Each structure stands twice: as structure tokens, then as C-alpha cells.
Short mmCIF file of C-alpha atoms and ligand atoms in Angstrom, two decimals:
data_model
loop_
_atom_site.label_atom_id
_atom_site.label_comp_id
_atom_site.label_asym_id
_atom_site.label_seq_id
_atom_site.Cartn_x
_atom_site.Cartn_y
_atom_site.Cartn_z
CA MET T 1 8.48 13.61 -4.51
CA TRP T 2 4.94 14.88 -4.53
CA LEU T 3 2.49 14.61 -1.59
CA GLN T 4 -1.20 15.11 -2.04
CA VAL T 5 -3.31 15.61 1.09
CA LEU T 6 -6.49 13.58 0.35
CA GLY T 7 -8.08 14.29 3.73
CA SER T 8 -7.10 16.36 6.77
CA ALA T 9 -9.77 15.81 9.39
CA ALA T 10 -9.40 13.40 12.37
CA GLY T 11 -11.69 10.47 12.91
CA GLY T 12 -15.30 11.45 12.22
CA GLY T 13 -14.43 14.07 9.64
CA PHE T 14 -15.66 17.69 9.58
CA PRO T 15 -18.54 17.90 10.20
CA GLN T 16 -19.00 14.64 12.14
CA TRP T 17 -22.37 13.05 11.67
CA ASN T 18 -23.41 13.13 15.31
CA CYS T 19 -21.56 16.36 16.46
CA GLY T 20 -23.18 19.66 17.01
CA CYS T 21 -20.15 21.45 18.40
CA PRO T 22 -19.54 25.07 17.28
CA GLY T 23 -17.26 24.11 14.45
CA CYS T 24 -19.47 21.29 13.02
CA SER T 25 -22.54 23.55 13.28
CA ALA T 26 -20.77 26.46 11.58
CA VAL T 27 -19.63 24.42 8.63
CA ARG T 28 -23.08 22.88 8.26
CA THR T 29 -24.87 26.10 8.20
CA GLY T 30 -22.14 28.16 6.46
CA SER T 31 -22.29 30.72 9.30
CA ARG T 32 -18.50 30.90 9.59
CA PRO T 33 -15.85 30.60 6.71
CA ALA T 34 -14.82 26.87 6.82
CA ARG T 35 -14.81 23.99 4.35
CA PRO T 36 -15.85 20.42 5.08
CA ARG T 37 -12.98 17.99 5.35
CA THR T 38 -12.62 14.27 4.90
CA GLN T 39 -10.77 11.93 7.26
CA SER T 40 -6.95 12.06 7.12
CA SER T 41 -5.07 10.39 4.35
CA VAL T 42 -2.18 11.32 2.09
CA ALA T 43 -0.90 10.07 -1.28
CA VAL T 44 2.82 10.14 -2.11
CA THR T 45 4.58 9.58 -5.45
CA ALA T 46 8.10 9.88 -6.94
CA ASP T 47 6.93 10.09 -10.60
CA GLN T 48 3.21 11.06 -10.59
CA ARG T 49 2.37 7.61 -12.13
CA GLU T 50 2.75 5.19 -9.17
CA TRP T 51 1.20 6.34 -5.95
CA PHE T 52 1.36 5.12 -2.37
CA LEU T 53 -1.50 5.68 0.05
CA LEU T 54 -0.65 6.71 3.61
CA ASN T 55 -3.45 5.26 5.67
CA ALA T 56 -6.80 4.27 4.19
CA SER T 57 -9.59 6.41 5.51
CA PRO T 58 -13.33 5.54 5.51
CA ASP T 59 -13.53 8.42 2.88
CA VAL T 60 -11.04 6.80 0.46
CA ARG T 61 -13.54 6.22 -2.35
CA GLY T 62 -14.50 9.86 -2.58
CA GLN T 63 -10.89 10.96 -2.00
CA ILE T 64 -9.78 8.87 -5.04
CA GLU T 65 -12.59 10.24 -7.18
CA ALA T 66 -11.72 13.77 -6.22
CA PHE T 67 -8.06 13.38 -7.29
CA PRO T 68 -7.69 12.52 -11.00
CA PRO T 69 -4.08 11.21 -10.76
CA LEU T 70 -5.52 8.35 -8.74
CA HIS T 71 -8.16 7.34 -11.41
CA PRO T 72 -7.76 4.08 -13.38
CA ARG T 73 -6.07 4.28 -16.77
CA ALA T 74 -7.43 1.06 -18.19
CA GLY T 75 -10.38 -1.34 -17.74
CA ARG T 76 -9.34 -2.63 -14.29
CA ASP T 77 -6.49 -0.57 -13.06
CA THR T 78 -5.22 1.74 -10.32
CA PRO T 79 -2.11 3.95 -9.97
CA LEU T 80 -2.11 3.00 -6.28
CA ARG T 81 0.75 0.52 -5.62
CA ALA T 82 0.44 -0.02 -1.89
CA VAL T 83 -1.09 1.30 1.40
CA LEU T 84 1.28 2.31 4.24
CA LEU T 85 -0.29 2.22 7.73
CA THR T 86 0.85 4.29 10.73
CA ASP T 87 -1.33 2.37 13.23
CA ALA T 88 -4.53 0.27 13.34
CA GLU T 89 -7.01 3.00 14.13
CA LEU T 90 -10.30 2.48 12.32
CA ASP T 91 -10.24 5.96 10.75
CA HIS T 92 -6.85 5.00 9.23
CA THR T 93 -7.71 1.50 8.14
CA LEU T 94 -11.39 1.09 7.41
CA GLY T 95 -10.77 2.30 3.89
CA LEU T 96 -8.88 -0.98 3.27
CA LEU T 97 -12.25 -2.70 3.06
CA LEU T 98 -13.43 -0.15 0.49
CA LEU T 99 -10.46 -1.24 -1.69
CA ARG T 100 -11.63 -4.89 -1.65
CA GLU T 101 -12.29 -4.82 -5.49
CA ALA T 102 -8.45 -4.99 -5.93
CA GLN T 103 -7.04 -8.33 -6.90
CA THR T 104 -4.14 -7.84 -4.70
CA LEU T 105 -3.57 -5.17 -2.06
CA GLU T 106 -0.02 -4.52 -0.71
CA VAL T 107 -0.19 -3.36 2.84
CA HIS T 108 2.83 -2.07 4.80
CA ALA T 109 2.38 -2.28 8.52
CA THR T 110 4.30 -3.20 11.58
CA PRO T 111 3.77 -6.72 13.11
CA ALA T 112 1.79 -5.08 15.98
CA VAL T 113 -0.51 -3.25 13.52
CA TYR T 114 -0.86 -6.33 11.37
CA GLU T 115 -1.78 -8.47 14.36
CA THR T 116 -4.39 -5.93 15.58
CA LEU T 117 -5.93 -5.74 12.10
CA ARG T 118 -6.12 -9.49 11.71
CA HIS T 119 -7.06 -10.66 15.16
CA GLY T 120 -8.33 -7.57 16.89
CA SER T 121 -10.52 -5.31 14.76
CA GLY T 122 -10.62 -8.07 12.07
CA VAL T 123 -10.28 -5.53 9.25
CA LEU T 124 -7.61 -7.60 7.47
CA ALA T 125 -9.26 -10.95 8.30
CA THR T 126 -12.38 -9.62 6.50
CA LEU T 127 -10.47 -8.07 3.56
CA GLU T 128 -8.73 -11.40 2.92
CA ARG T 129 -12.06 -13.01 2.10
CA TYR T 130 -12.33 -10.58 -0.87
CA CYS T 131 -8.81 -10.03 -2.20
CA ARG T 132 -5.29 -11.12 -1.78
CA VAL T 133 -3.45 -9.18 0.94
CA GLU T 134 0.35 -8.91 0.48
CA TRP T 135 1.74 -7.89 3.84
CA ARG T 136 5.07 -5.95 3.94
CA PRO T 137 6.34 -5.88 7.60
CA VAL T 138 7.48 -2.48 8.58
CA THR T 139 10.55 -2.35 10.76
CA PRO T 140 11.42 1.02 12.29
CA GLY T 141 14.82 2.28 11.26
CA VAL T 142 15.05 0.22 8.08
CA ASP T 143 15.02 1.93 4.69
CA VAL T 144 12.47 0.61 2.24
CA ALA T 145 12.70 1.54 -1.47
CA LEU T 146 9.36 2.29 -3.20
CA GLY T 147 10.98 2.91 -6.60
CA GLU T 148 12.08 5.88 -8.74
CA GLY T 149 14.36 7.10 -5.94
CA LEU T 150 11.66 7.30 -3.28
CA SER T 151 12.19 5.46 -0.09
CA TYR T 152 10.81 5.49 3.45
CA ARG T 153 12.06 4.86 6.95
CA ALA T 154 9.48 4.28 9.64
CA PHE T 155 10.14 5.37 13.20
CA ASP T 156 8.56 4.43 16.55
CA VAL T 157 6.11 6.89 18.06
CA PRO T 158 5.71 5.88 21.65
CA THR T 159 2.08 6.14 23.10
CA THR T 160 0.46 5.38 26.38
CA LYS T 161 -3.05 5.53 24.77
CA ARG T 162 -5.19 2.76 26.12
CA ALA T 163 -5.38 -0.05 23.54
CA ARG T 164 -8.76 -1.33 22.39
CA PHE T 165 -7.06 -4.51 21.22
CA GLY T 166 -3.99 -6.33 22.46
CA THR T 167 -2.14 -5.29 25.61
CA GLY T 168 -0.98 -1.91 24.43
CA ALA T 169 2.55 -2.91 25.30
CA GLU T 170 3.46 -3.94 21.85
CA ALA T 171 6.31 -2.08 20.07
CA GLY T 172 5.26 -0.60 16.73
CA ARG T 173 1.67 0.32 17.71
CA VAL T 174 2.21 3.79 16.13
CA VAL T 175 4.85 4.74 13.62
CA GLY T 176 5.64 7.82 11.62
CA TYR T 177 7.15 7.75 8.04
CA ARG T 178 10.12 9.69 6.80
CA PHE T 179 10.21 9.69 2.99
CA THR T 180 13.34 10.60 1.08
CA ASP T 181 13.70 11.52 -2.52
CA ALA T 182 17.12 10.40 -3.84
CA HIS T 183 16.96 12.96 -6.74
CA SER T 184 16.50 16.00 -4.68
CA GLY T 185 17.84 14.66 -1.39
CA ARG T 186 14.80 16.20 0.31
CA ALA T 187 12.65 14.52 2.95
CA ALA T 188 9.06 14.68 4.09
CA VAL T 189 7.53 13.27 7.29
CA TYR T 190 3.96 11.87 7.83
CA LEU T 191 3.07 11.81 11.50
CA PRO T 192 -0.71 11.90 11.86
CA GLY T 193 -0.58 10.67 15.53
CA VAL T 194 1.96 11.77 18.05
CA GLN T 195 1.53 11.90 21.74
CA ARG T 196 4.91 13.23 22.78
CA LEU T 197 7.78 14.70 20.75
CA THR T 198 10.50 12.60 22.34
CA PRO T 199 14.11 13.29 21.46
CA GLU T 200 14.03 10.26 19.19
CA VAL T 201 10.89 11.50 17.39
CA ARG T 202 12.30 15.02 17.11
CA GLU T 203 15.41 13.61 15.47
CA GLN T 204 13.20 12.23 12.70
CA LEU T 205 11.75 15.69 11.97
CA ARG T 206 14.94 17.49 11.68
CA ASP T 207 15.77 19.14 8.37
CA CYS T 208 12.79 17.86 6.50
CA ALA T 209 11.24 19.92 3.70
CA CYS T 210 7.73 19.13 4.69
CA LEU T 211 6.24 17.95 7.98
CA LEU T 212 2.63 16.75 8.01
CA ILE T 213 1.88 16.47 11.77
CA ASP T 214 -0.87 15.59 14.15
CA GLY T 215 -3.12 18.68 14.75
CA THR T 216 -6.00 16.83 16.37
CA CYS T 217 -6.75 19.28 19.17
CA TRP T 218 -5.85 22.90 19.90
CA HIS T 219 -6.20 22.50 23.72
CA ASP T 220 -5.39 19.36 25.58
CA ASP T 221 -8.82 19.67 27.39
CA GLU T 222 -10.74 20.74 24.32
CA MET T 223 -13.19 17.84 24.32
CA ILE T 224 -13.83 18.24 28.04
CA ARG T 225 -14.45 22.01 27.78
CA LEU T 226 -17.07 21.39 25.09
CA GLY T 227 -18.66 18.67 27.20
CA LEU T 228 -18.14 16.14 24.38
CA ALA T 229 -15.83 13.63 26.05
CA ALA T 230 -14.03 13.04 29.32
CA LYS T 231 -10.61 12.46 27.79
CA THR T 232 -7.82 14.88 27.15
CA ALA T 233 -5.98 14.97 23.80
CA ALA T 234 -2.95 13.37 25.38
CA GLU T 235 -5.15 10.53 26.70
CA MET T 236 -6.33 9.92 23.19
CA GLY T 237 -2.75 9.75 21.97
CA HIS T 238 -2.39 13.33 20.57
CA LEU T 239 -0.11 16.18 21.40
CA PRO T 240 -2.21 19.42 21.51
CA ILE T 241 -1.08 22.39 19.38
CA ALA T 242 -1.38 25.12 21.98
CA GLY T 243 0.36 25.81 25.31
CA PRO T 244 3.98 26.01 26.36
CA ASP T 245 4.32 22.28 25.76
CA GLY T 246 2.18 22.16 22.70
CA SER T 247 3.45 21.18 19.27
CA LEU T 248 3.54 24.72 17.95
CA GLU T 249 6.08 25.76 20.55
CA GLN T 250 7.98 22.53 20.35
CA LEU T 251 8.36 22.71 16.55
CA ARG T 252 10.13 26.06 16.77
CA GLY T 253 13.78 25.80 15.82
CA LEU T 254 13.53 22.39 14.14
CA ALA T 255 14.63 23.60 10.72
CA VAL T 256 11.53 22.29 9.03
CA GLU T 257 10.76 24.27 5.82
CA ARG T 258 7.03 23.63 5.74
CA VAL T 259 4.78 22.55 8.68
CA ILE T 260 1.27 21.45 7.87
CA TYR T 261 -1.19 20.31 10.50
CA ILE T 262 -3.36 17.37 9.43
CA HIS T 263 -5.59 14.92 11.29
CA ILE T 264 -7.51 17.88 12.68
CA ASN T 265 -10.45 17.12 14.98
CA ASN T 266 -13.82 18.84 14.29
CA THR T 267 -13.61 20.59 17.59
CA ASN T 268 -10.34 22.33 16.72
CA PRO T 269 -10.91 26.06 16.17
CA VAL T 270 -8.28 26.18 13.49
CA LEU T 271 -10.88 24.61 11.10
CA LEU T 272 -12.58 27.95 11.09
CA ASP T 273 -10.77 30.24 8.73
CA ASP T 274 -11.55 33.41 10.70
CA SER T 275 -10.57 32.11 14.14
CA PRO T 276 -7.75 33.74 16.21
CA GLU T 277 -6.18 30.29 16.45
CA ARG T 278 -6.00 30.03 12.63
CA ARG T 279 -4.55 33.50 12.51
CA LEU T 280 -1.84 32.57 14.97
CA LEU T 281 -0.83 29.58 12.83
CA ALA T 282 -0.69 31.89 9.87
CA GLU T 283 1.54 34.32 11.74
CA ARG T 284 3.94 31.49 12.52
CA GLY T 285 3.96 30.33 8.88
CA VAL T 286 2.14 27.08 9.71
CA GLU T 287 -0.68 25.64 7.62
CA ALA T 288 -3.82 23.72 8.52
ZN1 ZN Z 1 -7.14 9.07 13.39
ZN1 ZN Z 2 -17.96 18.77 16.09
#
């Protein structure tokens, strides 16, 4: 199995169009070593011919152009076989509308996410006016074969984040995906949004070769400290990296070969290559 990180920034990207925080300013002016990042999305494949997109970011067009294995190989063609969604957030689903030139788009999503996209944000309702959408309902705990020995199993990621659509009580609002390669027996986990590493979620991370995990904020009160928002990371549905209860400490001892933070907010100091926070990650063998 191969995984390609197409984008590693949280919603808004890095820099964000209306943000003048220290990180966004530094990457704009080049005053600190940092590179711009597009909004989070990953592509996975078993054979480097057929690819599956994990979330469709608003930057999907540029992400496809920047990664030649996703280019068409004929007149009207794409190596993308389906889009797998972790939730219905706009920064994970707006890209679906940019894929509307497809004749048919296969979308894997839980019933709760599908419902939100059709009747809440209306992303799928709009998309269906342009192309055929084939919905594959995602059921946590059930193995789904993607071909060539690649399969996934989704798992529930509980959240108390306030819902913009629906009641917020629906099961399956947020899921993670654990991919398994039958040939190597190795697994990878995609988890761009996690509020709490419950025992059930931790169980899904165990013994995986590669974990791509929510690195939205360094501090829980990062946005408040910078005067940018009134919400903590937890209130926004994200477990912060730092602190005794942060993900960095909690991931210790989980027997994961490679940990990579993705979905990193532009306020997170790890985006600056010369920051002490980035150095700390490097010392722990964790990537950003
Ligand atoms: Zn997001
Ligand atoms: Zn910023």
C-alpha cells in the first residue's frame, strides 16, 4: 500500500486568506523557514494504478495536478476510483463539487455524513445536479475491499463538537479509517479529526505501520491565546498535541512505526521548521 499526503493543513490552509497570525505572516513574507500547505487530503493505492481519495479538500484540483500518478491517462479519465469521507466538514468535502466533471463519483460515507451532505450543507444535493453519485454506506467495524488486497475498516470517533447541521447526536458523524494491505499484512490509519483517544479509538491505532493523525493545534487554547477565536481545540473537535493529556504523550507506547501529524492549523507552531515545537516532534521521531 502506498499513501500520498496531498495536503496537510487544516481548514483554511497555510497561510489562510484572512489570517495574519505569526505563522501565516511568516510563510507569506518568508521571514521564517516554512512552506505553504494545502488543506488536508490523502490518496491511497494498492497498485499505484487505482487510487482512493481520503476526503476531498477545496484544494483538490491543485493537489491532483501536483501529483502525476493522479493525472488522466486517456481523453476523459482518472485513476481516482472513489472518495472516502471521514465527516461532513466543508474543508473535507467541498472538493467533491470540484470533481463534478466526472460522469460518476463513488463516495464512501456513513449515513450520518451522507444525510448532512445531502440535506444539511447541500454539497451532495448540488453535486448530483452535475454527475451521478454512487453512495457506498460506511459501517464502522465492517471490512470493505478496495481491490488488489487493499481493504479498509472504518471506526467511530466520538465527538461532542457542536453540530452545524443535524442534532449532533447521530452515530457516525466522524470516523477514522484503518487500511490493511493483504500482501504485506501491514496497516495504516487515517484520522484527521479526533477529539479524544478513547480506549476504542486507541485499539484501532495499535500495531499500525503508519498513523496519519489530527495535529490541528499545539495548545488546547492556541486560538484564544492568539486572540483569533473563543474556542478551544477540544471544543472544535480536536485533541491538542501538547500537554500531559495531549496526543504526543498519549501516543507513546502504542507500537506505531511511523506517526505523522496532518490537518495542522495555520496557528500551530510546528508549521515553522525552526520552532522549538517542531524540534520536540523531531526528537520524538514524529513527523509534521
Ligand atoms: Zn478539517
Ligand atoms: Zn494564521
